Amino acid sequence: RQWLSLSERTDWYDGYSESSIITKLSFTKGNFSGGHRYLKNSEIGKIVDITQTSTGRTVFASGRELYFSDPYSPASIIATNYVTIPLKNPITAVHAIQGSVLVFSKNETYLYQPNVGAALASGGRITQVSKDVGCISSNTVTGMRDGVVWVSISGVYITHNGTAFKNLSDGIHNFFKGGVGNVTNPLTSF
């Protein structure tokens, strides 16, 4: 049997050759429950993506909102610890970069720089990076040693700092001419 500490409770699982277990996350009260109300699962809409900042906060994306957990306690979110990103469309993906969070919709990109050193991360700064380039989905963004790469309806992009980005797909731009949601398959369209 394997002992696991899961968000303020302990569970035992029979080991089956894997070193990790996926279990449903249930939100709980956290370290600041004496002065703050914490969210319950029913108070957050459908979560489309999750990332973790360098300060140990788990960031949940739902609709146009980012919800920030307590540091190193992913199941504890203070009710007021969220921010609404002024996107035209809902969030499709998020990814942490250098202590900040890249926030994507299907055709926009924002950078959110959280408040650091306080119980609430929601008092940070929102910067629009692009009003034309977004990210298709959370499955089309990944982190690299020195940046973040993602797929938009207009190409493949990279950023090293979250504020400036470069198109990596100029040589294959014909695969992205299909318009919104019509990225062509390079294996069948040549």
GROMACS .gro file of N, CA, C and O in nm, residues 32-156:
model
  500
   32PHE      N    1  -0.531   3.063   0.541
   32PHE     CA    2  -0.581   3.195   0.580
   32PHE      C    3  -0.730   3.192   0.614
   32PHE      O    4  -0.799   3.293   0.603
   33SER      N    5  -0.782   3.076   0.654
   33SER     CA    6  -0.926   3.062   0.677
   33SER      C    7  -0.977   3.144   0.795
   33SER      O    8  -1.096   3.168   0.806
   34GLY      N    9  -0.888   3.191   0.881
   34GLY     CA   10  -0.930   3.276   0.991
   34GLY      C   11  -0.981   3.412   0.946
   34GLY      O   12  -1.067   3.472   1.010
   35GLY      N   13  -0.931   3.461   0.833
   35GLY     CA   14  -0.969   3.593   0.786
   35GLY      C   15  -1.033   3.598   0.649
   35GLY      O   16  -1.070   3.704   0.601
   36HIS      N   17  -1.044   3.482   0.582
   36HIS     CA   18  -1.096   3.479   0.446
   36HIS      C   19  -1.191   3.362   0.427
   36HIS      O   20  -1.176   3.257   0.487
   37ARG      N   21  -1.290   3.382   0.338
   37ARG     CA   22  -1.379   3.273   0.298
   37ARG      C   23  -1.316   3.203   0.179
   37ARG      O   24  -1.260   3.266   0.090
   38TYR      N   25  -1.325   3.070   0.176
   38TYR     CA   26  -1.268   2.990   0.069
   38TYR      C   27  -1.377   2.937  -0.023
   38TYR      O   28  -1.489   2.912   0.020
   39LEU      N   29  -1.341   2.919  -0.152
   39LEU     CA   30  -1.436   2.870  -0.252
   39LEU      C   31  -1.464   2.722  -0.236
   39LEU      O   32  -1.378   2.645  -0.191
   40LYS      N   33  -1.584   2.683  -0.278
   40LYS     CA   34  -1.623   2.543  -0.288
   40LYS      C   35  -1.624   2.506  -0.436
   40LYS      O   36  -1.628   2.593  -0.523
   41ASN      N   37  -1.622   2.377  -0.466
   41ASN     CA   38  -1.620   2.331  -0.606
   41ASN      C   39  -1.735   2.390  -0.688
   41ASN      O   40  -1.718   2.423  -0.805
   42SER      N   41  -1.851   2.404  -0.628
   42SER     CA   42  -1.969   2.452  -0.701
   42SER      C   43  -1.962   2.600  -0.736
   42SER      O   44  -2.043   2.648  -0.814
   43GLU      N   45  -1.864   2.672  -0.682
   43GLU     CA   46  -1.855   2.816  -0.706
   43GLU      C   47  -1.765   2.853  -0.823
   43GLU      O   48  -1.752   2.971  -0.855
   44ILE      N   49  -1.704   2.756  -0.886
   44ILE     CA   50  -1.619   2.781  -1.002
   44ILE      C   51  -1.681   2.708  -1.121
   44ILE      O   52  -1.723   2.593  -1.109
   45GLY      N   53  -1.684   2.774  -1.237
   45GLY     CA   54  -1.737   2.710  -1.357
   45GLY      C   55  -1.643   2.603  -1.409
   45GLY      O   56  -1.549   2.561  -1.341
   46LYS      N   57  -1.666   2.561  -1.531
   46LYS     CA   58  -1.583   2.457  -1.592
   46LYS      C   59  -1.439   2.506  -1.605
   46LYS      O   60  -1.413   2.611  -1.664
   47ILE      N   61  -1.346   2.432  -1.552
   47ILE     CA   62  -1.204   2.466  -1.559
   47ILE      C   63  -1.149   2.415  -1.691
   47ILE      O   64  -1.159   2.296  -1.722
   48VAL      N   65  -1.092   2.508  -1.772
   48VAL     CA   66  -1.041   2.470  -1.904
   48VAL      C   67  -0.891   2.446  -1.904
   48VAL      O   68  -0.840   2.378  -1.993
   49ASP      N   69  -0.819   2.502  -1.806
   49ASP     CA   70  -0.675   2.481  -1.800
   49ASP      C   71  -0.623   2.516  -1.662
   49ASP      O   72  -0.688   2.590  -1.587
   50ILE      N   73  -0.507   2.462  -1.629
   50ILE     CA   74  -0.442   2.484  -1.499
   50ILE      C   75  -0.293   2.502  -1.524
   50ILE      O   76  -0.235   2.436  -1.609
   51THR      N   77  -0.231   2.593  -1.448
   51THR     CA   78  -0.086   2.607  -1.451
   51THR      C   79  -0.040   2.640  -1.310
   51THR      O   80  -0.122   2.668  -1.222
   52GLN      N   81   0.091   2.635  -1.286
   52GLN     CA   82   0.143   2.669  -1.154
   52GLN      C   83   0.253   2.771  -1.170
   52GLN      O   84   0.343   2.757  -1.253
   53THR      N   85   0.247   2.877  -1.087
   53THR     CA   86   0.346   2.983  -1.093
   53THR      C   87   0.471   2.943  -1.015
   53THR      O   88   0.470   2.847  -0.939
   54SER      N   89   0.577   3.020  -1.031
   54SER     CA   90   0.702   2.992  -0.961
   54SER      C   91   0.690   3.016  -0.810
   54SER      O   92   0.776   2.975  -0.734
   55THR      N   93   0.582   3.081  -0.765
   55THR     CA   94   0.561   3.104  -0.622
   55THR      C   95   0.473   2.995  -0.561
   55THR      O   96   0.431   3.008  -0.446
   56GLY      N   97   0.444   2.889  -0.636
   56GLY     CA   98   0.370   2.776  -0.584
   56GLY      C   99   0.219   2.789  -0.590
   56GLY      O  100   0.147   2.706  -0.536
   57ARG      N  101   0.169   2.892  -0.654
   57ARG     CA  102   0.024   2.908  -0.667
   57ARG      C  103  -0.025   2.832  -0.790
   57ARG      O  104   0.031   2.846  -0.898
   58THR      N  105  -0.130   2.754  -0.771
   58THR     CA  106  -0.195   2.689  -0.884
   58THR      C  107  -0.298   2.786  -0.939
   58THR      O  108  -0.372   2.848  -0.862
   59VAL      N  109  -0.299   2.803  -1.071
   59VAL     CA  110  -0.389   2.897  -1.137
   59VAL      C  111  -0.489   2.816  -1.219
   59VAL      O  112  -0.451   2.736  -1.304
   60PHE      N  113  -0.618   2.837  -1.190
   60PHE     CA  114  -0.726   2.770  -1.260
   60PHE      C  115  -0.792   2.870  -1.355
   60PHE      O  116  -0.823   2.981  -1.313
   61ALA      N  117  -0.816   2.831  -1.480
   61ALA     CA  118  -0.882   2.918  -1.577
   61ALA      C  119  -1.023   2.868  -1.603
   61ALA      O  120  -1.044   2.750  -1.632
   62SER      N  121  -1.119   2.960  -1.592
   62SER     CA  122  -1.259   2.926  -1.616
   62SER      C  123  -1.329   3.049  -1.672
   62SER      O  124  -1.326   3.155  -1.610
   63GLY      N  125  -1.392   3.036  -1.788
   63GLY     CA  126  -1.457   3.151  -1.851
   63GLY      C  127  -1.354   3.257  -1.888
   63GLY      O  128  -1.265   3.232  -1.967
   64ARG      N  129  -1.364   3.373  -1.826
   64ARG     CA  130  -1.266   3.481  -1.845
   64ARG      C  131  -1.190   3.508  -1.714
   64ARG      O  132  -1.123   3.610  -1.702
   65GLU      N  133  -1.203   3.418  -1.617
   65GLU     CA  134  -1.141   3.438  -1.486
   65GLU      C  135  -1.023   3.346  -1.463
   65GLU      O  136  -1.018   3.233  -1.510
   66LEU      N  137  -0.926   3.399  -1.384
   66LEU     CA  138  -0.816   3.320  -1.330
   66LEU      C  139  -0.837   3.314  -1.179
   66LEU      O  140  -0.855   3.417  -1.114
   67TYR      N  141  -0.832   3.194  -1.122
   67TYR     CA  142  -0.845   3.173  -0.978
   67TYR      C  143  -0.710   3.127  -0.926
   67TYR      O  144  -0.649   3.037  -0.983
   68PHE      N  145  -0.664   3.187  -0.815
   68PHE     CA  146  -0.531   3.158  -0.761
   68PHE      C  147  -0.543   3.085  -0.628
   68PHE      O  148  -0.610   3.132  -0.536
   69SER      N  149  -0.474   2.973  -0.616
   69SER     CA  150  -0.474   2.898  -0.491
   69SER      C  151  -0.377   2.962  -0.393
   69SER      O  152  -0.295   3.048  -0.429
   70ASP      N  153  -0.385   2.919  -0.267
   70ASP     CA  154  -0.283   2.955  -0.169
   70ASP      C  155  -0.152   2.892  -0.215
   70ASP      O  156  -0.152   2.788  -0.282
   71PRO      N  157  -0.036   2.950  -0.178
   71PRO     CA  158   0.092   2.891  -0.219
   71PRO      C  159   0.104   2.746  -0.172
   71PRO      O  160   0.082   2.715  -0.055
   72TYR      N  161   0.137   2.658  -0.264
   72TYR     CA  162   0.160   2.515  -0.240
   72TYR      C  163   0.039   2.444  -0.180
   72TYR      O  164   0.054   2.337  -0.120
   73SER      N  165  -0.080   2.498  -0.196
   73SER     CA  166  -0.205   2.436  -0.153
   73SER      C  167  -0.306   2.447  -0.268
   73SER      O  168  -0.394   2.533  -0.267
   74PRO      N  169  -0.295   2.360  -0.368
   74PRO     CA  170  -0.377   2.377  -0.488
   74PRO      C  171  -0.527   2.366  -0.466
   74PRO      O  172  -0.604   2.413  -0.548
   75ALA      N  173  -0.571   2.309  -0.355
   75ALA     CA  174  -0.715   2.292  -0.332
   75ALA      C  175  -0.774   2.403  -0.245
   75ALA      O  176  -0.889   2.394  -0.204
   76SER      N  177  -0.697   2.507  -0.218
   76SER     CA  178  -0.744   2.615  -0.131
   76SER      C  179  -0.741   2.747  -0.206
   76SER      O  180  -0.634   2.801  -0.235
   77ILE      N  181  -0.860   2.800  -0.238
   77ILE     CA  182  -0.871   2.926  -0.313
   77ILE      C  183  -0.955   3.023  -0.232
   77ILE      O  184  -1.074   2.998  -0.207
   78ILE      N  185  -0.896   3.135  -0.192
   78ILE     CA  186  -0.970   3.240  -0.123
   78ILE      C  187  -1.073   3.295  -0.221
   78ILE      O  188  -1.043   3.318  -0.339
   79ALA      N  189  -1.196   3.317  -0.173
   79ALA     CA  190  -1.307   3.356  -0.261
   79ALA      C  191  -1.279   3.483  -0.341
   79ALA      O  192  -1.328   3.497  -0.454
   80THR      N  193  -1.201   3.575  -0.288
   80THR     CA  194  -1.172   3.700  -0.359
   80THR      C  195  -1.041   3.694  -0.437
   80THR      O  196  -0.999   3.794  -0.494
   81ASN      N  197  -0.977   3.578  -0.442
   81ASN     CA  198  -0.847   3.565  -0.507
   81ASN      C  199  -0.862   3.520  -0.653
   81ASN      O  200  -0.821   3.412  -0.692
   82TYR      N  201  -0.926   3.606  -0.730
   82TYR     CA  202  -0.942   3.580  -0.873
   82TYR      C  203  -0.935   3.714  -0.947
   82TYR      O  204  -0.947   3.820  -0.889
   83VAL      N  205  -0.914   3.704  -1.077
   83VAL     CA  206  -0.910   3.824  -1.161
   83VAL      C  207  -0.984   3.792  -1.291
   83VAL      O  208  -0.977   3.680  -1.341
   84THR      N  209  -1.056   3.890  -1.344
   84THR     CA  210  -1.124   3.877  -1.473
   84THR      C  211  -1.037   3.940  -1.580
   84THR      O  212  -0.999   4.056  -1.570
   85ILE      N  213  -1.004   3.863  -1.682
   85ILE     CA  214  -0.922   3.912  -1.793
   85ILE      C  215  -1.017   3.969  -1.898
   85ILE      O  216  -1.116   3.904  -1.935
   86PRO      N  217  -0.992   4.090  -1.950
   86PRO     CA  218  -1.085   4.154  -2.044
   86PRO      C  219  -1.077   4.098  -2.187
   86PRO      O  220  -1.051   4.170  -2.283
   87LEU      N  221  -1.103   3.970  -2.200
   87LEU     CA  222  -1.101   3.903  -2.329
   87LEU      C  223  -1.236   3.915  -2.399
   87LEU      O  224  -1.339   3.922  -2.333
   88LYS      N  225  -1.235   3.911  -2.532
   88LYS     CA  226  -1.360   3.908  -2.609
   88LYS      C  227  -1.424   3.770  -2.602
   88LYS      O  228  -1.545   3.757  -2.609
   89ASN      N  229  -1.342   3.666  -2.593
   89ASN     CA  230  -1.388   3.527  -2.588
   89ASN      C  231  -1.332   3.459  -2.464
   89ASN      O  232  -1.234   3.506  -2.406
   90PRO      N  233  -1.389   3.346  -2.423
   90PRO     CA  234  -1.339   3.276  -2.304
   90PRO      C  235  -1.194   3.229  -2.318
   90PRO      O  236  -1.144   3.211  -2.429
   91ILE      N  237  -1.133   3.204  -2.205
   91ILE     CA  238  -0.995   3.155  -2.201
   91ILE      C  239  -0.990   3.015  -2.263
   91ILE      O  240  -1.073   2.931  -2.235
   92THR      N  241  -0.887   2.993  -2.348
   92THR     CA  242  -0.865   2.861  -2.406
   92THR      C  243  -0.745   2.791  -2.343
   92THR      O  244  -0.739   2.668  -2.341
   93ALA      N  245  -0.648   2.869  -2.291
   93ALA     CA  246  -0.528   2.810  -2.232
   93ALA      C  247  -0.458   2.912  -2.143
   93ALA      O  248  -0.474   3.033  -2.162
   94VAL      N  249  -0.380   2.861  -2.047
   94VAL     CA  250  -0.295   2.945  -1.963
   94VAL      C  251  -0.160   2.873  -1.948
   94VAL      O  252  -0.154   2.750  -1.956
   95HIS      N  253  -0.055   2.950  -1.928
   95HIS     CA  254   0.076   2.891  -1.905
   95HIS      C  255   0.162   2.989  -1.826
   95HIS      O  256   0.168   3.107  -1.859
   96ALA      N  257   0.227   2.938  -1.722
   96ALA     CA  258   0.315   3.022  -1.640
   96ALA      C  259   0.445   3.049  -1.713
   96ALA      O  260   0.499   2.963  -1.782
   97ILE      N  261   0.495   3.173  -1.697
   97ILE     CA  262   0.623   3.211  -1.755
   97ILE      C  263   0.685   3.318  -1.666
   97ILE      O  264   0.624   3.422  -1.640
   98GLN      N  265   0.803   3.292  -1.614
   98GLN     CA  266   0.881   3.387  -1.534
   98GLN      C  267   0.798   3.456  -1.425
   98GLN      O  268   0.800   3.578  -1.411
   99GLY      N  269   0.722   3.380  -1.348
   99GLY     CA  270   0.643   3.436  -1.239
   99GLY      C  271   0.512   3.499  -1.281
   99GLY      O  272   0.435   3.543  -1.197
  100SER      N  273   0.485   3.504  -1.411
  100SER     CA  274   0.361   3.560  -1.464
  100SER      C  275   0.280   3.449  -1.530
  100SER      O  276   0.323   3.334  -1.534
  101VAL      N  277   0.162   3.485  -1.581
  101VAL     CA  278   0.076   3.386  -1.646
  101VAL      C  279   0.034   3.439  -1.782
  101VAL      O  280  -0.025   3.547  -1.793
  102LEU      N  281   0.065   3.361  -1.888
  102LEU     CA  282   0.013   3.391  -2.021
  102LEU      C  283  -0.130   3.341  -2.026
  102LEU      O  284  -0.158   3.228  -1.986
  103VAL      N  285  -0.220   3.426  -2.074
  103VAL     CA  286  -0.362   3.392  -2.081
  103VAL      C  287  -0.405   3.405  -2.227
  103VAL      O  288  -0.389   3.511  -2.288
  104PHE      N  289  -0.461   3.296  -2.281
  104PHE     CA  290  -0.499   3.293  -2.421
  104PHE      C  291  -0.650   3.276  -2.436
  104PHE      O  292  -0.713   3.202  -2.362
  105SER      N  293  -0.706   3.342  -2.537
  105SER     CA  294  -0.837   3.307  -2.590
  105SER      C  295  -0.809   3.259  -2.732
  105SER      O  296  -0.693   3.250  -2.772
  106LYS      N  297  -0.913   3.233  -2.811
  106LYS     CA  298  -0.887   3.183  -2.946
  106LYS      C  299  -0.819   3.286  -3.035
  106LYS      O  300  -0.756   3.250  -3.134
  107ASN      N  301  -0.829   3.416  -3.000
  107ASN     CA  302  -0.766   3.517  -3.085
  107ASN      C  303  -0.699   3.631  -3.010
  107ASN      O  304  -0.669   3.733  -3.070
  108GLU      N  305  -0.675   3.615  -2.881
  108GLU     CA  306  -0.607   3.719  -2.804
  108GLU      C  307  -0.508   3.655  -2.706
  108GLU      O  308  -0.526   3.541  -2.667
  109THR      N  309  -0.408   3.736  -2.667
  109THR     CA  310  -0.312   3.692  -2.566
  109THR      C  311  -0.291   3.805  -2.466
  109THR      O  312  -0.270   3.920  -2.505
  110TYR      N  313  -0.296   3.770  -2.337
  110TYR     CA  314  -0.269   3.864  -2.229
  110TYR      C  315  -0.160   3.806  -2.140
  110TYR      O  316  -0.140   3.685  -2.134
  111LEU      N  317  -0.093   3.895  -2.068
  111LEU     CA  318   0.003   3.855  -1.966
  111LEU      C  319  -0.047   3.909  -1.833
  111LEU      O  320  -0.075   4.029  -1.821
  112TYR      N  321  -0.062   3.821  -1.736
  112TYR     CA  322  -0.104   3.863  -1.603
  112TYR      C  323   0.014   3.846  -1.509
  112TYR      O  324   0.072   3.738  -1.497
  113GLN      N  325   0.052   3.957  -1.443
  113GLN     CA  326   0.162   3.957  -1.346
  113GLN      C  327   0.100   3.966  -1.206
  113GLN      O  328   0.051   4.072  -1.167
  114PRO      N  329   0.096   3.852  -1.133
  114PRO     CA  330   0.027   3.850  -1.004
  114PRO      C  331   0.094   3.936  -0.898
  114PRO      O  332   0.214   3.963  -0.904
  115ASN      N  333   0.013   3.977  -0.802
  115ASN     CA  334   0.063   4.043  -0.683
  115ASN      C  335   0.149   3.941  -0.609
  115ASN      O  336   0.108   3.829  -0.586
  116VAL      N  337   0.270   3.979  -0.570
  116VAL     CA  338   0.362   3.886  -0.505
  116VAL      C  339   0.381   3.926  -0.359
  116VAL      O  340   0.388   4.044  -0.326
  117GLY      N  341   0.390   3.827  -0.273
  117GLY     CA  342   0.421   3.852  -0.132
  117GLY      C  343   0.300   3.881  -0.045
  117GLY      O  344   0.314   3.919   0.070
  118ALA      N  345   0.180   3.863  -0.096
  118ALA     CA  346   0.058   3.886  -0.018
  118ALA      C  347  -0.029   3.761  -0.025
  118ALA      O  348  -0.006   3.672  -0.107
  119ALA      N  349  -0.130   3.754   0.061
  119ALA     CA  350  -0.222   3.640   0.059
  119ALA      C  351  -0.298   3.634  -0.073
  119ALA      O  352  -0.329   3.526  -0.123
  120LEU      N  353  -0.327   3.750  -0.133
  120LEU     CA  354  -0.402   3.755  -0.259
  120LEU      C  355  -0.309   3.783  -0.376
  120LEU      O  356  -0.232   3.879  -0.373
  121ALA      N  357  -0.320   3.703  -0.480
  121ALA     CA  358  -0.243   3.724  -0.603
  121ALA      C  359  -0.323   3.803  -0.705
  121ALA      O  360  -0.274   3.835  -0.811
  122SER      N  361  -0.447   3.836  -0.670
  122SER     CA  362  -0.538   3.897  -0.766
  122SER      C  363  -0.519   4.048  -0.784
  122SER      O  364  -0.586   4.107  -0.866
  123GLY      N  365  -0.430   4.109  -0.714
  123GLY     CA  366  -0.408   4.253  -0.729
  123GLY      C  367  -0.298   4.288  -0.826
  123GLY      O  368  -0.234   4.391  -0.813
  124GLY      N  369  -0.275   4.204  -0.925
  124GLY     CA  370  -0.164   4.224  -1.018
  124GLY      C  371  -0.197   4.310  -1.137
  124GLY      O  372  -0.296   4.383  -1.140
  125ARG      N  373  -0.112   4.300  -1.240
  125ARG     CA  374  -0.123   4.383  -1.359
  125ARG      C  375  -0.157   4.299  -1.481
  125ARG      O  376  -0.097   4.194  -1.505
  126ILE      N  377  -0.253   4.347  -1.561
  126ILE     CA  378  -0.296   4.280  -1.684
  126ILE      C  379  -0.243   4.359  -1.803
  126ILE      O  380  -0.265   4.480  -1.812
  127THR      N  381  -0.174   4.290  -1.895
  127THR     CA  382  -0.121   4.355  -2.015
  127THR      C  383  -0.165   4.277  -2.138
  127THR      O  384  -0.147   4.155  -2.144
  128GLN      N  385  -0.224   4.348  -2.236
  128GLN     CA  386  -0.259   4.281  -2.361
  128GLN      C  387  -0.133   4.267  -2.445
  128GLN      O  388  -0.065   4.364  -2.475
  129VAL      N  389  -0.102   4.142  -2.481
  129VAL     CA  390   0.016   4.112  -2.562
  129VAL      C  391  -0.021   4.115  -2.710
  129VAL      O  392   0.054   4.164  -2.793
  130SER      N  393  -0.138   4.061  -2.745
  130SER     CA  394  -0.184   4.061  -2.883
  130SER      C  395  -0.336   4.059  -2.890
  130SER      O  396  -0.400   3.986  -2.815
  131LYS      N  397  -0.392   4.138  -2.981
  131LYS     CA  398  -0.536   4.134  -3.004
  131LYS      C  399  -0.572   4.047  -3.124
  131LYS      O  400  -0.689   4.032  -3.156
  132ASP      N  401  -0.471   3.987  -3.189
  132ASP     CA  402  -0.493   3.906  -3.309
  132ASP      C  403  -0.444   3.762  -3.297
  132ASP      O  404  -0.485   3.677  -3.375
  133VAL      N  405  -0.353   3.735  -3.206
  133VAL     CA  406  -0.294   3.601  -3.192
  133VAL      C  407  -0.337   3.542  -3.059
  133VAL      O  408  -0.314   3.600  -2.953
  134GLY      N  409  -0.401   3.425  -3.065
  134GLY     CA  410  -0.441   3.353  -2.945
  134GLY      C  411  -0.386   3.212  -2.948
  134GLY      O  412  -0.283   3.186  -3.009
  135CYS      N  413  -0.457   3.120  -2.883
  135CYS     CA  414  -0.415   2.981  -2.877
  135CYS      C  415  -0.537   2.893  -2.899
  135CYS      O  416  -0.644   2.921  -2.843
  136ILE      N  417  -0.524   2.789  -2.978
  136ILE     CA  418  -0.637   2.704  -3.014
  136ILE      C  419  -0.697   2.635  -2.891
  136ILE      O  420  -0.816   2.635  -2.872
  137SER      N  421  -0.612   2.574  -2.808
  137SER     CA  422  -0.661   2.504  -2.689
  137SER      C  423  -0.547   2.479  -2.593
  137SER      O  424  -0.430   2.501  -2.625
  138SER      N  425  -0.581   2.428  -2.476
  138SER     CA  426  -0.477   2.398  -2.377
  138SER      C  427  -0.386   2.284  -2.422
  138SER      O  428  -0.276   2.269  -2.369
  139ASN      N  429  -0.428   2.207  -2.520
  139ASN     CA  430  -0.345   2.098  -2.574
  139ASN      C  431  -0.241   2.147  -2.673
  139ASN      O  432  -0.159   2.068  -2.718
  140THR      N  433  -0.246   2.276  -2.710
  140THR     CA  434  -0.155   2.327  -2.812
  140THR      C  435  -0.057   2.430  -2.757
  140THR      O  436  -0.007   2.513  -2.832
  141VAL      N  437  -0.027   2.423  -2.629
  141VAL     CA  438   0.071   2.512  -2.567
  141VAL      C  439   0.162   2.429  -2.478
  141VAL      O  440   0.116   2.334  -2.413
  142THR      N  441   0.290   2.461  -2.481
  142THR     CA  442   0.386   2.388  -2.398
  142THR      C  443   0.501   2.478  -2.357
  142THR      O  444   0.534   2.575  -2.427
  143GLY      N  445   0.557   2.446  -2.243
  143GLY     CA  446   0.672   2.521  -2.194
  143GLY      C  447   0.801   2.454  -2.238
  143GLY      O  448   0.810   2.332  -2.251
  144MET      N  449   0.900   2.537  -2.262
  144MET     CA  450   1.034   2.490  -2.295
  144MET      C  451   1.130   2.551  -2.195
  144MET      O  452   1.092   2.637  -2.115
  145ARG      N  453   1.254   2.510  -2.200
  145ARG     CA  454   1.353   2.561  -2.106
  145ARG      C  455   1.360   2.714  -2.108
  145ARG      O  456   1.371   2.778  -2.005
  146ASP      N  457   1.348   2.774  -2.225
  146ASP     CA  458   1.365   2.918  -2.234
  146ASP      C  459   1.243   2.991  -2.289
  146ASP      O  460   1.254   3.103  -2.338
  147GLY      N  461   1.124   2.931  -2.282
  147GLY     CA  462   1.007   3.001  -2.332
  147GLY      C  463   0.883   2.915  -2.337
  147GLY      O  464   0.879   2.803  -2.286
  148VAL      N  465   0.780   2.968  -2.403
  148VAL     CA  466   0.653   2.901  -2.421
  148VAL      C  467   0.620   2.901  -2.569
  148VAL      O  468   0.635   3.004  -2.637
  149VAL      N  469   0.576   2.786  -2.621
  149VAL     CA  470   0.539   2.772  -2.763
  149VAL      C  471   0.392   2.734  -2.769
  149VAL      O  472   0.345   2.654  -2.688
  150TRP      N  473   0.318   2.792  -2.864
  150TRP     CA  474   0.176   2.760  -2.879
  150TRP      C  475   0.133   2.768  -3.024
  150TRP      O  476   0.201   2.826  -3.107
  151VAL      N  477   0.018   2.705  -3.052
  151VAL     CA  478  -0.039   2.705  -3.186
  151VAL      C  479  -0.162   2.794  -3.186
  151VAL      O  480  -0.252   2.779  -3.103
  152SER      N  481  -0.164   2.887  -3.278
  152SER     CA  482  -0.277   2.978  -3.299
  152SER      C  483  -0.342   2.941  -3.432
  152SER      O  484  -0.287   2.861  -3.508
  153ILE      N  485  -0.456   3.000  -3.459
  153ILE     CA  486  -0.519   2.975  -3.590
  153ILE      C  487  -0.436   3.035  -3.704
  153ILE      O  488  -0.457   2.999  -3.819
  154SER      N  489  -0.340   3.122  -3.670
  154SER     CA  490  -0.258   3.186  -3.773
  154SER      C  491  -0.115   3.138  -3.778
  154SER      O  492  -0.036   3.185  -3.858
  155GLY      N  493  -0.076   3.043  -3.691
  155GLY     CA  494   0.061   2.994  -3.694
  155GLY      C  495   0.107   2.939  -3.560
  155GLY      O  496   0.029   2.926  -3.466
  156VAL      N  497   0.238   2.911  -3.553
  156VAL     CA  498   0.302   2.862  -3.431
  156VAL      C  499   0.391   2.973  -3.379
  156VAL      O  500   0.468   3.034  -3.456
   0.00000   0.00000   0.00000
